[in-house]
Tab-separated table of C-alpha atoms and ligand atoms in Angstrom:
chain	number	residue	atom	x	y	z
D	1	MET	CA	-237.798	-65.220	101.425
D	2	ILE	CA	-239.315	-69.005	101.953
D	3	HIS	CA	-236.911	-71.574	102.504
D	4	ILE	CA	-236.368	-74.368	100.183
D	5	LYS	CA	-237.660	-77.583	102.351
D	6	GLU	CA	-236.477	-81.105	102.477
D	7	LYS	CA	-238.056	-83.373	100.404
D	8	LEU	CA	-239.472	-85.723	103.082
D	9	ILE	CA	-240.741	-83.261	105.594
D	10	LEU	CA	-243.298	-85.403	107.346
D	11	ASP	CA	-242.427	-89.088	108.944
D	12	VAL	CA	-244.241	-90.743	111.021
D	13	ASN	CA	-243.354	-94.280	112.213
D	14	ASN	CA	-245.772	-97.138	114.098
D	15	LEU	CA	-247.263	-93.847	116.343
D	16	THR	CA	-249.412	-95.066	119.189
D	17	THR	CA	-251.092	-92.797	121.798
D	18	HIS	CA	-253.567	-94.159	124.438
D	19	TYR	CA	-255.340	-92.732	126.887
D	20	PHE	CA	-254.903	-94.406	130.187
D	21	THR	CA	-258.613	-93.337	131.940
D	22	SER	CA	-260.070	-94.942	135.441
D	23	LYS	CA	-262.038	-96.678	133.248
D	24	GLY	CA	-259.227	-98.562	131.117
D	25	GLU	CA	-256.689	-97.620	128.216
D	26	VAL	CA	-258.228	-95.806	125.281
D	27	LYS	CA	-256.578	-97.464	122.479
D	28	ALA	CA	-256.901	-93.875	120.292
D	29	LEU	CA	-254.369	-94.358	117.936
D	30	ASP	CA	-252.075	-97.478	117.199
D	31	ASP	CA	-249.166	-98.379	114.798
D	32	ALA	CA	-249.621	-95.310	112.515
D	33	SER	CA	-247.306	-94.943	109.912
D	34	PHE	CA	-247.193	-92.325	106.677
D	35	GLN	CA	-245.025	-89.792	105.000
D	36	LEU	CA	-245.739	-86.043	103.739
D	37	GLU	CA	-243.225	-84.674	101.357
D	38	GLY	CA	-243.164	-81.012	100.166
D	39	GLY	CA	-246.114	-79.741	98.656
D	40	GLN	CA	-247.894	-83.181	98.802
D	41	SER	CA	-251.640	-82.892	101.356
D	42	ILE	CA	-252.580	-86.215	103.070
D	43	GLY	CA	-256.781	-86.243	103.720
D	44	ILE	CA	-258.047	-87.558	107.013
D	45	ALA	CA	-260.687	-89.060	107.326
D	46	GLY	CA	-263.419	-91.303	109.453
D	47	GLU	CA	-265.954	-91.493	111.832
D	48	SER	CA	-266.159	-89.436	115.065
D	49	GLY	CA	-263.333	-91.132	117.719
D	50	CYS	CA	-261.819	-93.097	114.619
D	51	GLY	CA	-258.330	-91.497	115.690
D	52	LYS	CA	-257.758	-88.167	113.630
D	53	SER	CA	-257.446	-85.098	116.315
D	54	THR	CA	-255.517	-88.045	118.429
D	55	MET	CA	-253.113	-88.161	115.476
D	56	ALA	CA	-252.821	-83.982	114.948
D	57	PHE	CA	-252.244	-83.398	119.107
D	58	SER	CA	-249.724	-86.210	119.163
D	59	LEU	CA	-248.117	-84.540	115.706
D	60	LEU	CA	-248.367	-81.249	117.708
D	61	ARG	CA	-247.129	-82.869	121.161
D	62	MET	CA	-250.430	-81.777	122.421
D	63	VAL	CA	-251.761	-84.572	123.915
D	64	GLN	CA	-253.250	-83.499	127.213
D	65	PRO	CA	-253.039	-86.428	130.483
D	66	PRO	CA	-254.206	-88.888	130.900
D	67	GLY	CA	-252.993	-89.357	127.406
D	68	ARG	CA	-249.793	-89.559	125.763
D	69	ILE	CA	-247.812	-90.841	123.125
D	70	VAL	CA	-246.517	-95.078	123.913
D	71	SER	CA	-244.548	-95.850	120.930
D	72	GLY	CA	-243.523	-94.341	117.355
D	73	SER	CA	-241.538	-91.535	116.122
D	74	ILE	CA	-242.873	-88.014	114.124
D	75	ARG	CA	-239.504	-86.571	112.312
D	76	VAL	CA	-241.256	-82.979	111.167
D	77	GLY	CA	-238.552	-80.945	108.796
D	78	GLY	CA	-235.969	-83.121	110.353
D	79	LEU	CA	-236.815	-82.509	113.747
D	80	GLU	CA	-237.718	-86.009	115.938
D	81	VAL	CA	-240.617	-84.495	117.995
D	82	THR	CA	-241.803	-87.566	120.566
D	83	GLY	CA	-238.785	-86.918	123.108
D	84	LEU	CA	-239.290	-83.349	122.816
D	85	SER	CA	-239.583	-81.553	126.692
D	86	GLU	CA	-242.740	-79.566	126.304
D	87	GLU	CA	-240.760	-76.058	126.211
D	88	GLU	CA	-238.790	-77.516	123.495
D	89	ALA	CA	-242.120	-78.158	121.531
D	90	ARG	CA	-243.020	-74.864	122.266
D	91	LYS	CA	-239.977	-72.962	121.210
D	92	LYS	CA	-238.961	-75.224	118.488
D	93	LEU	CA	-242.106	-77.056	116.831
D	94	ARG	CA	-245.185	-76.100	116.992
D	95	TRP	CA	-245.939	-72.700	114.810
D	96	GLN	CA	-242.412	-72.961	113.286
D	97	LYS	CA	-242.098	-77.103	111.961
D	98	ILE	CA	-245.927	-77.247	112.520
D	99	SER	CA	-248.759	-75.632	112.692
D	100	MET	CA	-252.968	-76.463	113.260
D	101	VAL	CA	-255.898	-74.188	111.779
D	102	PHE	CA	-258.530	-75.709	114.655
D	103	GLN	CA	-262.062	-76.495	114.055
D	104	GLY	CA	-264.056	-73.394	114.313
D	105	ALA	CA	-260.715	-71.089	114.650
D	106	MET	CA	-262.663	-68.041	113.169
D	107	ASP	CA	-264.866	-67.951	116.102
D	108	ILE	CA	-261.481	-67.850	118.595
D	109	MET	CA	-260.211	-64.207	117.450
D	110	THR	CA	-260.449	-61.892	120.350
D	111	PRO	CA	-262.985	-59.387	119.859
D	112	VAL	CA	-260.789	-56.617	121.474
D	113	TYR	CA	-257.550	-56.779	119.305
D	114	SER	CA	-257.282	-55.937	116.405
D	115	VAL	CA	-256.241	-58.195	113.447
D	116	GLY	CA	-252.671	-56.966	113.024
D	117	HIS	CA	-252.667	-57.512	116.815
D	118	GLN	CA	-253.284	-61.073	116.680
D	119	MET	CA	-251.423	-61.839	113.742
D	120	MET	CA	-248.201	-60.431	114.901
D	121	GLU	CA	-248.167	-62.446	118.193
D	122	PRO	CA	-246.096	-65.700	116.748
D	123	LEU	CA	-244.002	-63.434	115.523
D	124	ARG	CA	-243.064	-61.202	118.782
D	125	TYR	CA	-243.351	-64.207	121.275
D	126	LEU	CA	-241.133	-66.336	118.738
D	127	LYS	CA	-238.896	-64.900	117.109
D	128	ASP	CA	-238.604	-61.264	118.079
D	129	ILE	CA	-239.802	-60.305	114.792
D	130	LYS	CA	-241.932	-56.345	115.689
D	131	GLY	CA	-243.290	-53.319	113.823
D	132	ASP	CA	-242.720	-52.746	110.369
D	133	ARG	CA	-241.230	-56.019	109.730
D	134	ALA	CA	-243.860	-58.106	111.543
D	135	LYS	CA	-246.394	-55.607	109.239
D	136	ASP	CA	-244.709	-56.715	106.278
D	137	ILE	CA	-245.058	-60.685	106.932
D	138	CYS	CA	-248.809	-60.106	107.899
D	139	PHE	CA	-249.376	-58.644	104.239
D	140	LYS	CA	-247.331	-60.825	102.741
D	141	TYR	CA	-249.358	-63.752	104.180
D	142	LEU	CA	-252.557	-62.102	104.390
D	143	ASP	CA	-252.165	-61.425	100.255
D	144	MET	CA	-251.152	-64.869	99.651
D	145	VAL	CA	-254.644	-65.864	101.270
D	146	ASN	CA	-256.368	-63.512	99.073
D	147	ILE	CA	-257.256	-60.371	101.630
D	148	ASP	CA	-256.873	-57.058	101.396
D	149	TYR	CA	-254.334	-55.393	103.667
D	150	GLU	CA	-256.576	-53.331	104.809
D	151	LEU	CA	-258.347	-55.392	107.041
D	152	PHE	CA	-255.166	-56.126	109.195
D	153	TYR	CA	-256.434	-52.586	110.869
D	154	ARG	CA	-259.947	-54.511	111.259
D	155	TYR	CA	-261.500	-56.039	114.218
D	156	PRO	CA	-263.115	-59.291	113.822
D	157	HIS	CA	-266.628	-57.950	113.985
D	158	GLU	CA	-265.979	-56.428	111.316
D	159	LEU	CA	-264.989	-59.431	108.988
D	160	SER	CA	-267.653	-62.124	107.665
D	161	GLY	CA	-266.543	-65.566	108.464
D	162	GLY	CA	-264.883	-66.477	105.153
D	163	GLN	CA	-262.423	-63.300	105.442
D	164	LYS	CA	-261.583	-64.408	109.663
D	165	GLN	CA	-261.005	-68.490	108.625
D	166	ARG	CA	-258.865	-66.932	105.895
D	167	ILE	CA	-256.918	-64.660	108.410
D	168	VAL	CA	-256.696	-67.848	111.136
D	169	ILE	CA	-254.971	-69.918	107.815
D	170	ALA	CA	-252.308	-66.916	106.891
D	171	THR	CA	-251.590	-66.405	110.710
D	172	ALA	CA	-250.756	-70.165	110.622
D	173	LEU	CA	-247.950	-69.743	107.911
D	174	LEU	CA	-246.556	-66.643	109.311
D	175	LEU	CA	-243.534	-68.815	110.445
D	176	GLU	CA	-243.375	-70.661	107.321
D	177	PRO	CA	-244.162	-74.155	109.014
D	178	ASP	CA	-242.995	-77.460	107.308
D	179	VAL	CA	-246.461	-78.497	107.798
D	180	VAL	CA	-250.139	-77.228	108.675
D	181	ILE	CA	-252.988	-79.173	109.811
D	182	LEU	CA	-256.197	-77.786	109.199
D	183	ASP	CA	-258.980	-79.475	111.176
D	184	GLU	CA	-262.598	-79.043	109.488
D	185	PRO	CA	-261.124	-75.448	107.907
D	186	THR	CA	-264.494	-75.132	106.107
D	187	THR	CA	-267.067	-76.329	107.780
D	188	ALA	CA	-268.970	-73.412	109.310
D	189	LEU	CA	-268.987	-71.514	105.537
D	190	ASP	CA	-271.190	-71.872	102.873
D	191	VAL	CA	-270.573	-73.969	99.796
D	192	VAL	CA	-269.488	-70.969	97.677
D	193	VAL	CA	-266.774	-69.888	100.117
D	194	GLU	CA	-266.072	-73.036	101.129
D	195	ALA	CA	-264.823	-74.043	97.811
D	196	ARG	CA	-262.767	-71.435	97.007
D	197	ILE	CA	-260.812	-71.410	100.389
D	198	MET	CA	-260.209	-74.787	99.595
D	199	ASN	CA	-258.959	-73.921	95.894
D	200	ASP	CA	-256.509	-71.379	97.385
D	201	LEU	CA	-255.152	-74.007	99.709
D	202	LYS	CA	-254.489	-76.098	96.514
D	203	VAL	CA	-252.420	-72.949	95.365
D	204	LEU	CA	-251.132	-72.685	98.512
D	205	LYS	CA	-249.427	-75.678	99.127
D	206	LYS	CA	-247.346	-75.779	95.836
D	207	LYS	CA	-246.338	-72.230	96.405
D	208	LEU	CA	-245.486	-73.097	99.569
D	209	ASN	CA	-244.155	-76.207	99.145
D	210	ASN	CA	-245.207	-77.448	102.535
D	211	GLY	CA	-247.500	-80.227	103.746
D	212	MET	CA	-250.992	-80.129	104.459
D	213	ILE	CA	-252.696	-82.497	106.595
D	214	PHE	CA	-256.556	-82.136	105.919
D	215	ILE	CA	-258.706	-83.450	108.747
D	216	THR	CA	-262.673	-83.789	107.887
D	217	HIS	CA	-265.372	-86.065	107.494
D	218	ASP	CA	-266.243	-85.001	104.446
D	219	LEU	CA	-264.621	-87.516	102.087
D	220	SER	CA	-265.568	-85.791	99.009
D	221	ILE	CA	-263.442	-82.604	99.843
D	222	LEU	CA	-261.012	-84.832	100.804
D	223	ALA	CA	-261.156	-86.447	97.617
D	224	GLU	CA	-260.782	-83.039	95.581
D	225	ILE	CA	-257.527	-81.882	97.473
D	226	SER	CA	-256.024	-84.082	98.909
D	227	ASP	CA	-252.804	-86.367	97.189
D	228	ILE	CA	-253.140	-88.832	99.745
D	229	LEU	CA	-255.656	-90.243	101.827
D	230	ALA	CA	-255.302	-92.334	104.936
D	231	ILE	CA	-258.883	-93.975	106.501
D	232	MET	CA	-259.123	-94.034	109.700
D	233	TYR	CA	-261.282	-96.514	112.224
D	234	ALA	CA	-260.856	-97.384	115.697
D	235	GLY	CA	-257.653	-95.798	115.814
D	236	TRP	CA	-255.981	-97.954	112.734
D	237	ILE	CA	-255.158	-96.346	109.567
D	238	VAL	CA	-257.367	-98.837	107.883
D	239	GLU	CA	-256.312	-98.059	103.747
D	240	LEU	CA	-253.832	-95.602	102.781
D	241	GLY	CA	-252.842	-94.332	99.117
D	242	SER	CA	-253.100	-92.331	96.448
D	243	ALA	CA	-256.133	-90.048	97.084
D	244	LEU	CA	-257.786	-90.285	93.422
D	245	ASP	CA	-257.021	-94.689	93.371
D	246	ILE	CA	-259.119	-94.675	96.792
D	247	TYR	CA	-261.937	-92.241	95.799
D	248	LYS	CA	-262.226	-94.099	92.415
D	249	GLU	CA	-261.758	-97.599	93.659
D	250	PRO	CA	-261.420	-97.994	97.523
D	251	LYS	CA	-260.657	-101.645	98.946
D	252	HIS	CA	-261.032	-101.628	102.497
D	253	PRO	CA	-264.749	-102.513	103.041
D	254	TYR	CA	-265.019	-99.858	105.539
D	255	THR	CA	-263.874	-97.339	103.017
D	256	GLN	CA	-265.986	-98.633	100.230
D	257	LYS	CA	-269.026	-98.093	102.638
D	258	LEU	CA	-267.847	-94.763	103.571
D	259	ILE	CA	-267.677	-93.677	99.857
D	260	ALA	CA	-271.202	-94.900	98.553
D	261	ALA	CA	-272.433	-93.067	101.757
D	262	ILE	CA	-271.656	-89.987	99.547
D	263	PRO	CA	-274.828	-88.402	98.454
D	264	ARG	CA	-274.682	-87.591	94.595
D	265	LEU	CA	-276.929	-85.397	92.594
D	266	HIS	CA	-279.464	-87.307	90.761
D	267	MET	CA	-279.575	-90.065	93.305
D	268	ASP	CA	-282.099	-91.977	94.510
D	269	ILE	CA	-282.341	-90.966	97.764
D	270	ASP	CA	-283.157	-94.803	99.090
D	271	ARG	CA	-280.262	-96.076	97.644
D	272	LEU	CA	-278.182	-94.028	100.209
D	273	GLU	CA	-275.538	-96.686	102.323
D	274	TYR	CA	-274.935	-96.574	105.502
D	275	ILE	CA	-272.699	-98.457	107.863
D	276	PRO	CA	-274.894	-100.482	110.402
D	277	GLY	CA	-273.875	-100.520	114.480
D	278	ALA	CA	-271.612	-97.730	115.884
D	279	PRO	CA	-267.689	-97.617	116.441
D	280	PRO	CA	-266.394	-99.800	118.977
D	281	GLU	CA	-265.337	-98.753	122.952
D	282	LEU	CA	-261.768	-98.108	122.427
D	283	THR	CA	-260.583	-99.395	126.024
D	284	ASN	CA	-262.124	-103.140	124.724
D	285	PRO	CA	-261.920	-102.955	121.039
D	286	PRO	CA	-262.853	-106.067	118.965
D	287	LYS	CA	-260.597	-108.830	119.026
D	288	GLY	CA	-259.545	-109.688	115.139
D	289	CYS	CA	-260.314	-106.512	112.939
D	290	ARG	CA	-261.817	-103.776	114.729
D	291	PHE	CA	-264.116	-103.452	112.082
D	292	HIS	CA	-265.731	-106.824	111.919
D	293	PRO	CA	-268.929	-106.496	113.937
D	294	ARG	CA	-270.005	-104.156	110.907
D	295	CYS	CA	-268.442	-105.844	108.284
D	296	GLU	CA	-270.527	-107.504	105.827
D	297	GLN	CA	-267.530	-109.413	103.928
D	298	ALA	CA	-266.233	-110.736	107.744
D	299	PHE	CA	-265.328	-114.366	107.783
D	300	ASP	CA	-264.026	-116.617	110.340
D	301	ARG	CA	-260.490	-115.009	110.417
D	302	CYS	CA	-261.741	-111.790	111.030
D	303	SER	CA	-262.878	-111.928	114.593
D	304	GLN	CA	-259.558	-113.994	115.658
D	305	GLU	CA	-256.920	-112.142	114.025
D	306	GLU	CA	-255.644	-108.927	113.362
D	307	PRO	CA	-254.586	-108.223	109.818
D	308	ASP	CA	-251.836	-106.600	108.550
D	309	GLU	CA	-250.967	-104.393	106.570
D	310	HIS	CA	-251.055	-105.478	102.537
D	311	ASP	CA	-249.832	-103.661	99.198
D	312	VAL	CA	-252.139	-103.635	96.633
D	313	ASP	CA	-251.553	-101.693	93.725
D	314	GLY	CA	-249.356	-99.185	95.653
D	315	VAL	CA	-252.338	-99.084	98.149
D	316	LYS	CA	-251.885	-100.265	101.693
D	317	VAL	CA	-255.107	-101.943	103.420
D	318	LYS	CA	-255.179	-103.341	106.330
D	319	CYS	CA	-257.654	-106.152	105.609
D	320	HIS	CA	-257.424	-110.119	105.857
D	321	LEU	CA	-259.060	-110.325	101.988
D	322	TYR	CA	-255.931	-109.082	100.579
D	323	ASP	CA	-253.959	-111.184	102.149
D	324	ARG	CA	-252.043	-113.830	99.455
D	325	SER	CA	-250.112	-115.710	101.764
D	326	GLY	CA	-252.857	-118.375	101.658
Q	401	SF4	FE1	-263.795	-106.981	107.273
Q	401	SF4	FE2	-262.453	-108.991	107.765
Q	401	SF4	FE3	-261.567	-107.293	106.185
Q	401	SF4	FE4	-262.044	-106.548	108.750
Q	401	SF4	S1	-260.345	-108.020	107.795
Q	401	SF4	S2	-262.360	-104.786	106.841
Q	401	SF4	S3	-264.109	-107.733	109.141
Q	401	SF4	S4	-263.120	-108.424	105.777
């Protein structure tokens, strides 16, 4: 039976994760805060190296040395995560409170074991659920992702990419986690399969009343599937709010550029926008606003002072343009 989840299932406050390398301290994620309720999804978008993956690994408590969570708190399904030992994280957190479908996950299925054997592993190791009971649970989730239970007995080489991806998603759901992170869940698939899986995920999050975190560089997909959008740049969340509001009327200059760079049907290809320059080195990010060297709307203050986060019609925007304090 699906257990009833708390309304607020993920509460991230001022989360900061850095990597302490021989070249200096990489400020990969700074002061990130957001909340998620049951049945909601958040899409995290931004260029490579903006902190999306560091965010995901921090939530799972899987940041590897020389990285570590420096400060902040993460509460998943009522469990405070940051103070857990590695053993506690393994036994209480991963799979049960939060699980992840990794990028290219369909390729990590072991060819020598059947789908069923691989699916039942987390049930066996974490809950000591075996035999027919484990099989029944697997069948239930295979059904939820629209996979015929007959595939439970097959081997990965007998399946299509879309089938494998659905099976990996079903496996991530087996222990009814409060939150599921999906990192580029459909990148390797064709557009028709991608659309079907995205649609199924939309239905699933309402049915299971859990939270989903989508990580992808494809903003148009996120706008379609997410309730909330978090736009990241150089380790900061620069814009956070309703996905529809942000997609329709982006406020942060970086988000405006990202959305303008999405190709549209019938669009004159010469008018496709791009963001000049490259994201900064996070060992030594620019003073003031980290986006200022690439921002067309920058003014004097931008290179001197870090912007605060401002509430603009319910959307949080980290930019001096919205500072009404004078
Ligand atoms: Fe651009 Fe300044 Fe806003 Fe940063 S604070 S996004 S540089 S206008």
